[in-house]
């Protein structure tokens, strides 16, 4: 295959892309397929001779889509959305065409400078103060790992990276039980250890299940009295399970009074902050030291794209950055080289899809979608509450709510029926010890009718349960 063939096949791929997206409503959201079934269809010895591209392309169109869960399906209400606006898909194609490696400014100048611009666009779009800078990671997990590693180094006077942790004091990180497992992963892999992640209780009866700032303060004091060393606090805005939001301003005040830095995980909910009316959910955010949100979830910049805002990048560069001889830039040492801000050396040109997306949709277009999703989510929750045997277990926070049907066993059976039916896709979580079903509304092409299909399907599939 050469570059002339690529023109032909790119045109065919573009047509296929359009037809695929237009036919999604006719497909089940999740494939009706058993583990191993797809592999059996493609199993073959490693190709010794070249295959014609049309044979490969045909196999793709005939075998792969039917074996995929369709994240761009308008009735995908599971997990969180993974939106891919057409403008961001186009940008990814162009980034792929250059196939650059953006590890240093000089290896991809436009990519690095566009990263600077799009970070500032998003910072302003989310209403964050002008003294935040930031970078783009592959995932929120990487950003949170970077933030927690930075907390470790701040607590150890930047000696952990050289001396290791063998003779270091026992460090402690604080987060609520509603924070994502990426925080657990970060403390495990940064050497702090799962046992030193202190899960701070939530305020009883709090409407968004906030961590209790007074409990946070007391736990930090107890740890200091016990000879342990507090290193930092991770807060959440829009927790993955039920959308929990910590009282950001109050918790940051406690952390800062103890000299601890704060990382805020707003991986999903951060996108909604382009709408001013949702910003009370993270009131006080301007005092955070680090914030992560995923434009690859609700905002429409296709996977992968996680943005981390930093008040001061220096501590993170101190923790993550390395400059071996072969990466020195000969007289341009003060230019930003984003690989020093994060875990991998190699970096894709991710800013291009943000630049295309924000220009092609405008904040106005993106706000309209997010506002619709929130409105429709409330309507769907009301309709489900009115069905016999159903109970809303957590009301909508932005566009995420949960419900149950009679008891755990029946709720699980209903979820199984729903996902075998295929018209909609929902997933579960545990809330206060109960098996509950989550609903999030956020897919870019969904309409109100798609969303109102949720109560219709639930009513149909529950009546003989
Ligand atoms: C999705 C999510 C994550 C993990 O995001 P990745 O980018 O997949 O690592 C972390 N925290 C929250 C709150 C999330 O919703």
Coordinates of C-alpha atoms and ligand atoms in Angstrom, one line a residue:
X1 CA 0.0 0.0 0.0
X2 CA 1.4 3.4 -1.0
X3 CA 0.4 7.0 -0.5
X4 CA -1.7 7.0 -3.7
X5 CA -3.6 4.0 -2.5
X6 CA -4.1 5.8 0.8
X7 CA -6.1 8.5 -1.0
X8 CA -8.5 5.9 -2.4
X9 CA -8.9 4.1 0.8
X10 CA -9.2 7.2 2.9
X11 CA -12.2 8.3 0.8
X12 CA -13.7 4.8 1.3
X13 CA -13.0 5.0 5.0
X14 CA -14.7 8.4 5.2
X15 CA -17.8 7.1 3.4
X16 CA -17.9 4.1 5.7
X17 CA -17.5 6.4 8.7
X18 CA -20.6 8.4 7.7
X19 CA -22.7 5.3 7.0
X20 CA -21.6 3.6 10.2
X21 CA -22.6 6.7 12.3
X22 CA -25.9 7.0 10.5
X23 CA -26.8 3.4 11.1
X24 CA -25.9 3.2 14.8
X25 CA -29.6 3.5 16.0
X26 CA -30.3 0.3 14.1
X27 CA -27.6 -1.7 15.9
X28 CA -27.6 -3.0 19.5
X29 CA -25.4 -0.8 21.6
X30 CA -23.5 -3.9 22.9
X31 CA -22.7 -6.7 20.5
X32 CA -24.6 -10.0 20.9
X33 CA -21.4 -12.0 21.1
X34 CA -19.6 -14.5 23.4
X35 CA -16.0 -14.2 24.5
X36 CA -13.7 -15.9 21.9
X37 CA -16.3 -15.7 19.1
X38 CA -14.7 -12.9 17.3
X39 CA -11.1 -14.3 17.6
X40 CA -12.3 -17.6 16.1
X41 CA -13.3 -15.6 13.0
X42 CA -10.0 -13.8 12.5
X43 CA -7.6 -16.5 13.8
X44 CA -4.9 -17.1 11.2
X45 CA -1.1 -17.6 11.0
X46 CA 1.0 -14.5 10.8
X47 CA 0.9 -13.3 7.1
X48 CA 4.0 -14.2 5.1
X49 CA 2.8 -12.7 1.8
X50 CA 1.0 -9.3 1.4
X51 CA -2.9 -9.3 1.4
X52 CA -4.7 -6.9 -1.0
X53 CA -6.1 -3.9 0.9
X54 CA -9.6 -4.5 -0.3
X55 CA -9.6 -8.0 1.3
X56 CA -8.4 -6.5 4.6
X57 CA -11.0 -3.6 4.4
X58 CA -13.8 -6.1 3.6
X59 CA -12.9 -8.2 6.6
X60 CA -12.9 -5.1 8.7
X61 CA -16.4 -3.9 7.6
X62 CA -17.9 -7.4 7.8
X63 CA -16.4 -8.6 11.1
X64 CA -15.3 -5.8 13.4
X65 CA -18.4 -3.5 13.8
X66 CA -20.6 -6.4 14.8
X67 CA -18.1 -7.3 17.5
X68 CA -17.8 -3.8 19.0
X69 CA -19.7 -2.0 21.8
X70 CA -20.7 1.3 20.1
X71 CA -19.6 4.2 22.2
X72 CA -20.9 6.7 19.6
X73 CA -24.4 5.1 19.8
X74 CA -27.0 7.7 20.7
X75 CA -28.4 5.4 23.4
X76 CA -25.1 4.6 25.1
X77 CA -25.9 5.6 28.7
X78 CA -23.3 3.4 30.4
X79 CA -20.1 4.4 32.3
X80 CA -19.3 7.9 31.0
X81 CA -19.5 9.2 27.4
X82 CA -16.5 8.9 25.1
X83 CA -17.7 11.5 22.6
X84 CA -15.9 12.0 19.2
X85 CA -17.1 15.1 17.4
X86 CA -16.5 14.8 13.6
X87 CA -14.2 17.8 13.8
X88 CA -12.0 15.9 16.3
X89 CA -12.0 12.8 14.2
X90 CA -10.8 14.9 11.2
X91 CA -8.0 16.4 13.4
X92 CA -6.9 12.9 14.5
X93 CA -6.6 11.9 10.8
X94 CA -4.4 14.9 10.1
X95 CA -2.3 14.2 13.2
X96 CA -1.9 10.6 12.1
X97 CA -0.8 11.8 8.6
X98 CA 2.1 13.7 10.1
X99 CA 2.7 11.0 12.7
X100 CA 4.9 13.3 14.7
X101 CA 6.4 12.6 18.1
X102 CA 5.8 15.7 20.2
X103 CA 8.2 15.0 23.1
X104 CA 10.2 18.2 22.8
X105 CA 9.4 21.6 21.4
X106 CA 11.9 21.1 18.6
X107 CA 10.4 17.7 17.6
X108 CA 7.0 19.2 17.0
X109 CA 6.9 23.0 17.4
X110 CA 3.3 23.6 16.3
X111 CA 2.1 20.7 18.5
X112 CA 3.7 22.2 21.6
X113 CA 2.6 25.8 21.0
X114 CA -0.9 24.7 20.1
X115 CA -1.0 22.7 23.4
X116 CA -0.2 26.0 25.2
X117 CA -3.0 27.8 23.4
X118 CA -5.7 25.1 23.8
X119 CA -4.9 24.8 27.5
X120 CA -5.5 28.5 27.9
X121 CA -8.7 28.3 25.8
X122 CA -10.0 25.5 28.1
X123 CA -8.8 27.3 31.2
X124 CA -10.8 30.4 30.2
X125 CA -13.7 28.3 29.0
X126 CA -14.0 26.6 32.3
X127 CA -13.8 29.9 34.2
X128 CA -10.4 29.1 35.9
X129 CA -8.0 31.9 36.8
X130 CA -5.4 33.1 34.4
X131 CA -2.5 31.9 36.5
X132 CA -3.2 28.2 35.7
X133 CA -1.1 26.6 33.0
X134 CA -1.2 22.9 32.1
X135 CA -0.6 20.0 29.8
X136 CA -2.3 17.2 27.9
X137 CA -2.0 13.6 29.1
X138 CA -3.4 10.4 27.6
X139 CA -5.7 9.7 30.6
X140 CA -6.8 11.1 33.9
X141 CA -5.1 8.2 35.5
X142 CA -1.7 9.4 34.3
X143 CA -2.5 13.0 35.4
X144 CA -3.5 11.8 38.9
X145 CA -0.4 9.6 39.1
X146 CA 1.7 12.6 38.2
X147 CA 0.0 14.8 40.8
X148 CA 0.3 12.2 43.6
X149 CA 4.0 11.6 42.7
X150 CA 4.5 15.4 42.9
X151 CA 2.9 15.4 46.4
X152 CA 5.3 12.6 47.4
X153 CA 8.3 14.7 46.2
X154 CA 7.1 17.9 47.9
X155 CA 6.7 16.0 51.2
X156 CA 10.2 14.5 50.8
X157 CA 12.0 17.7 49.8
X158 CA 12.4 16.3 46.2
X159 CA 14.7 13.5 47.5
X160 CA 12.4 10.5 46.8
X161 CA 13.4 10.5 43.2
X162 CA 17.0 10.1 44.1
X163 CA 17.2 8.3 47.5
X164 CA 14.1 6.1 47.1
X165 CA 11.6 5.5 49.9
X166 CA 13.4 3.0 52.1
X167 CA 14.4 5.6 54.8
X168 CA 11.6 8.0 54.1
X169 CA 8.8 8.9 56.6
X170 CA 5.4 7.2 56.1
X171 CA 3.5 9.5 53.7
X172 CA -0.3 9.9 53.8
X173 CA -2.7 11.0 51.1
X174 CA -6.3 11.9 51.8
X175 CA -9.4 11.3 49.6
X176 CA -13.0 10.4 50.0
X177 CA -14.4 6.9 49.3
X178 CA -16.1 8.5 46.3
X179 CA -12.9 9.2 44.4
X180 CA -12.0 7.0 41.4
X181 CA -9.7 4.0 41.7
X182 CA -7.1 5.9 39.7
X183 CA -6.3 7.5 43.1
X184 CA -5.7 4.1 44.6
X185 CA -3.5 3.2 41.7
X186 CA -1.5 6.4 42.0
X187 CA -0.7 5.8 45.7
X188 CA 0.2 2.1 44.9
X189 CA 2.5 2.9 42.0
X190 CA 4.1 6.0 43.6
X191 CA 5.3 3.9 46.4
X192 CA 3.1 5.6 49.0
X193 CA 1.1 2.4 49.4
X194 CA -2.7 1.6 49.5
X195 CA -2.6 1.5 53.4
X196 CA -1.6 5.2 53.4
X197 CA -4.5 6.4 51.3
X198 CA -6.8 7.7 54.0
X199 CA -10.5 7.5 53.0
X200 CA -12.1 10.5 54.7
X201 CA -15.8 10.0 55.6
X202 CA -18.5 12.0 53.8
X203 CA -20.8 14.4 55.6
X204 CA -23.9 12.5 56.6
X205 CA -26.9 13.5 54.5
X206 CA -24.8 15.8 52.3
X207 CA -26.6 16.3 48.9
X208 CA -23.5 15.6 46.8
X209 CA -21.7 13.2 49.2
X210 CA -18.9 15.6 50.0
X211 CA -15.9 14.6 52.1
X212 CA -16.3 16.1 55.6
X213 CA -13.7 18.9 55.9
X214 CA -13.7 18.7 59.7
X215 CA -13.0 15.0 59.5
X216 CA -10.2 15.7 57.0
X217 CA -8.7 18.2 59.5
X218 CA -8.9 15.8 62.4
X219 CA -7.4 12.9 60.4
X220 CA -4.5 15.0 59.3
X221 CA -3.9 16.1 63.0
X222 CA -4.1 12.5 64.2
X223 CA -1.6 11.4 61.6
X224 CA 0.9 14.1 62.5
X225 CA 0.5 13.2 66.2
X226 CA 1.2 9.6 65.3
X227 CA 4.5 10.6 63.5
X228 CA 3.2 10.1 60.0
X229 CA 3.7 12.7 57.2
X230 CA 0.7 14.1 55.4
X231 CA 1.6 14.7 51.7
X232 CA -1.6 15.8 49.9
X233 CA -5.3 15.7 49.3
X234 CA -7.2 14.4 46.3
X235 CA -10.8 15.8 45.8
X236 CA -13.5 14.8 43.4
X237 CA -16.0 16.7 41.3
X238 CA -18.4 14.3 39.7
X239 CA -17.3 10.9 41.1
X240 CA -17.6 8.0 38.8
X241 CA -20.1 6.0 40.8
X242 CA -22.9 8.5 41.5
X243 CA -21.4 11.9 40.7
X244 CA -20.2 12.9 44.2
X245 CA -18.8 16.4 44.5
X246 CA -16.6 17.4 47.5
X247 CA -16.9 20.8 49.0
X248 CA -13.9 22.1 47.1
X249 CA -13.3 25.5 48.7
X250 CA -13.8 24.1 52.3
X251 CA -11.6 21.1 51.8
X252 CA -8.8 23.1 50.0
X253 CA -8.8 25.5 53.0
X254 CA -8.2 22.7 55.4
X255 CA -5.4 21.2 53.2
X256 CA -3.7 24.5 52.6
X257 CA -3.8 25.3 56.4
X258 CA -1.7 22.2 56.8
X259 CA 0.6 23.2 53.9
X260 CA -0.7 20.3 51.7
X261 CA -1.3 20.6 48.0
X262 CA -4.6 19.6 46.4
X263 CA -5.4 17.7 43.2
X264 CA -9.0 17.8 42.0
X265 CA -10.3 14.9 39.8
X266 CA -13.1 16.3 37.6
X267 CA -12.5 13.8 34.8
X268 CA -16.1 13.7 33.7
X269 CA -17.8 16.7 35.3
X270 CA -15.1 19.2 34.3
X271 CA -16.6 19.5 30.7
X272 CA -19.8 20.8 32.2
X273 CA -18.0 23.8 33.7
X274 CA -18.1 25.5 30.3
X275 CA -21.7 26.3 31.6
X276 CA -21.6 29.0 34.3
X277 CA -24.7 27.6 36.1
X278 CA -22.9 24.3 37.0
X279 CA -19.8 26.0 38.5
X280 CA -21.3 26.1 42.0
X281 CA -20.5 22.3 42.0
X282 CA -16.8 23.2 42.3
X283 CA -17.0 26.4 44.2
X284 CA -13.6 27.4 45.4
X285 CA -11.7 25.6 42.6
X286 CA -9.6 28.7 41.9
X287 CA -7.5 27.7 45.0
X288 CA -6.6 24.2 43.7
X289 CA -3.0 23.3 42.9
X290 CA -3.9 20.7 40.2
X291 CA -7.1 19.8 38.3
X292 CA -7.7 17.0 35.8
X293 CA -10.6 16.8 33.3
X294 CA -11.1 14.6 30.3
X295 CA -12.2 16.4 27.1
X296 CA -12.4 12.9 25.7
X297 CA -15.4 12.2 27.9
X298 CA -18.2 14.7 27.6
X299 CA -16.6 17.5 25.6
X300 CA -16.1 15.7 22.3
X301 CA -12.4 15.5 21.8
X302 CA -12.0 11.9 20.9
X303 CA -10.1 9.5 23.1
X304 CA -7.4 10.1 24.3
X305 CA -7.2 13.5 25.7
X306 CA -6.9 14.4 29.4
X307 CA -6.1 17.9 30.5
X308 CA -4.3 18.7 33.7
X309 CA -4.3 22.3 34.9
X310 CA -1.4 23.3 37.2
X311 CA -1.0 26.4 39.3
X312 CA 2.7 26.0 39.3
X313 CA 4.3 23.3 37.0
X314 CA 7.7 23.5 38.7
X315 CA 7.1 20.9 41.5
X316 CA 5.7 18.4 38.9
X317 CA 8.6 19.0 36.5
X318 CA 10.9 18.4 39.5
X319 CA 9.2 15.1 40.2
X320 CA 8.7 13.8 36.6
X321 CA 11.3 15.6 34.4
X322 CA 14.6 14.3 33.2
X323 CA 17.1 15.7 30.7
X324 CA 19.6 13.2 29.5
X325 CA 22.3 14.4 27.0
X326 CA 20.4 13.1 24.0
X327 CA 17.3 15.1 24.9
X328 CA 19.1 18.4 25.5
X329 CA 18.0 21.2 23.2
X330 CA 21.3 23.1 22.7
X331 CA 20.7 26.6 23.9
X332 CA 16.9 26.4 24.1
X333 CA 16.8 24.9 27.6
X334 CA 14.2 27.3 28.9
X335 CA 11.6 26.4 26.3
X336 CA 8.7 24.2 27.5
X337 CA 9.2 20.5 26.7
X338 CA 6.0 18.9 27.9
X339 CA 7.5 15.4 28.3
X340 CA 9.0 16.7 31.5
X341 CA 5.5 17.3 32.9
X342 CA 4.3 13.7 32.6
X343 CA 5.1 10.0 32.6
X344 CA 5.8 9.0 29.0
X345 CA 8.6 10.6 27.0
X346 CA 6.7 10.1 23.7
X347 CA 3.6 12.3 23.1
X348 CA 1.0 12.4 20.4
X349 CA -0.2 15.7 18.8
X350 CA -3.4 15.8 20.9
X351 CA -3.8 19.5 20.9
X352 CA -4.9 19.4 17.2
X353 CA -8.2 17.8 18.0
X354 CA -8.9 20.4 20.7
X355 CA -8.1 23.2 18.3
X356 CA -10.4 21.7 15.6
X357 CA -13.2 20.9 18.1
X358 CA -13.3 24.2 19.9
X359 CA -13.2 26.2 16.6
X360 CA -15.7 24.0 14.8
X361 CA -18.3 23.8 17.6
X362 CA -17.6 26.9 19.6
X363 CA -18.2 26.9 23.3
X364 CA -21.8 27.9 22.5
X365 CA -22.5 24.7 20.6
X366 CA -20.9 22.6 23.2
X367 CA -22.8 24.3 26.0
X368 CA -26.1 23.6 24.2
X369 CA -25.4 19.9 24.1
X370 CA -24.4 19.6 27.7
X371 CA -27.4 21.6 28.9
X372 CA -29.7 19.4 26.9
X373 CA -28.2 16.3 28.4
X374 CA -28.7 17.6 31.9
X375 CA -32.3 18.6 31.3
X376 CA -33.2 15.2 29.6
X377 CA -31.5 13.3 32.4
X378 CA -33.8 15.0 34.9
X379 CA -36.8 14.2 32.7
X380 CA -35.8 10.5 32.4
X381 CA -35.3 10.2 36.2
X382 CA -38.7 11.7 36.8
X383 CA -40.3 9.2 34.4
X384 CA -38.5 6.2 36.0
X385 CA -39.5 7.4 39.5
X386 CA -43.2 7.2 38.3
X387 CA -42.8 3.5 37.2
X388 CA -44.2 0.8 39.5
X389 CA -41.5 -0.8 41.6
X390 CA -38.7 1.7 40.7
X391 CA -36.9 4.0 43.1
X392 CA -34.4 6.7 42.3
X393 CA -31.5 5.9 44.6
X394 CA -29.4 9.0 43.8
X395 CA -30.9 12.0 42.0
X396 CA -29.2 13.6 39.0
X397 CA -25.9 15.3 39.6
X398 CA -25.4 17.0 36.3
X399 CA -26.6 14.2 34.0
X400 CA -25.9 11.2 36.2
X401 CA -28.4 9.4 38.4
X402 CA -29.0 5.9 39.7
X403 CA -32.1 3.8 40.4
X404 CA -33.1 0.3 41.6
X405 CA -36.0 -2.0 41.0
X406 CA -37.5 -3.7 44.1
X407 CA -34.4 -5.5 45.4
X408 CA -30.8 -6.3 44.5
X409 CA -31.6 -9.6 42.7
X410 CA -34.3 -8.1 40.5
X411 CA -32.3 -5.0 39.7
X412 CA -29.4 -7.2 38.5
X413 CA -31.8 -9.3 36.5
X414 CA -33.4 -6.2 35.0
X415 CA -29.9 -4.8 34.0
X416 CA -29.1 -8.1 32.3
X417 CA -32.4 -8.0 30.4
X418 CA -31.8 -4.4 29.3
X419 CA -28.3 -5.1 28.0
X420 CA -29.3 -8.3 26.2
X421 CA -32.2 -6.3 24.6
X422 CA -29.7 -3.9 23.1
X423 CA -31.8 -0.8 22.5
X424 CA -30.0 1.0 25.4
X425 CA -26.9 0.3 27.4
X426 CA -26.7 0.8 31.2
X427 CA -24.1 -0.2 33.9
X428 CA -24.3 -0.8 37.6
X429 CA -22.6 0.4 40.8
X430 CA -23.0 -0.1 44.5
X431 CA -24.6 2.6 46.6
X432 CA -24.9 2.3 50.4
X433 CA -24.6 -1.5 50.0
X434 CA -27.2 -1.8 47.3
X435 CA -26.9 -2.9 43.7
X436 CA -28.1 0.1 41.7
X437 CA -28.2 0.9 38.0
X438 CA -26.4 4.1 36.8
X439 CA -27.7 6.3 34.0
X440 CA -25.6 9.0 32.4
X441 CA -26.8 11.1 29.5
X442 CA -24.0 12.5 27.4
X443 CA -23.6 11.0 24.0
X444 CA -23.3 13.9 21.5
X445 CA -25.9 12.6 18.9
X446 CA -28.6 11.6 21.4
X447 CA -32.0 13.3 21.2
X448 CA -34.7 13.6 23.9
X449 CA -36.4 10.6 22.2
X450 CA -33.3 8.5 22.7
X451 CA -33.2 9.4 26.4
X452 CA -36.9 8.8 26.9
X453 CA -36.4 5.3 25.5
X454 CA -34.8 4.5 28.9
X455 CA -38.1 4.6 30.9
X456 CA -39.9 2.8 28.0
X457 CA -37.5 -0.1 27.9
X458 CA -37.4 -0.3 31.7
X459 CA -41.2 -0.5 31.9
X460 CA -41.4 -3.1 29.2
X461 CA -38.7 -5.4 30.5
X462 CA -39.7 -5.1 34.2
X463 CA -43.4 -5.8 34.1
X464 CA -43.1 -9.7 34.4
X465 CA -40.0 -9.7 36.6
Ligands
LIG1 C1 -13.1 8.3 33.9 C2 -12.6 8.8 35.2 C3 -11.2 8.5 35.5 C4 -10.3 7.7 34.7 O1 -10.1 8.3 33.5 P1 -9.0 7.7 32.4 O2 -8.8 8.9 31.6 O3 -9.6 6.6 31.8 O4 -7.8 7.4 33.2 C5 -10.8 9.1 36.7 N1 -11.6 9.8 37.5 C6 -12.9 10.0 37.2 C7 -13.8 10.8 38.1 C8 -13.4 9.5 36.0 O5 -14.7 9.7 35.7

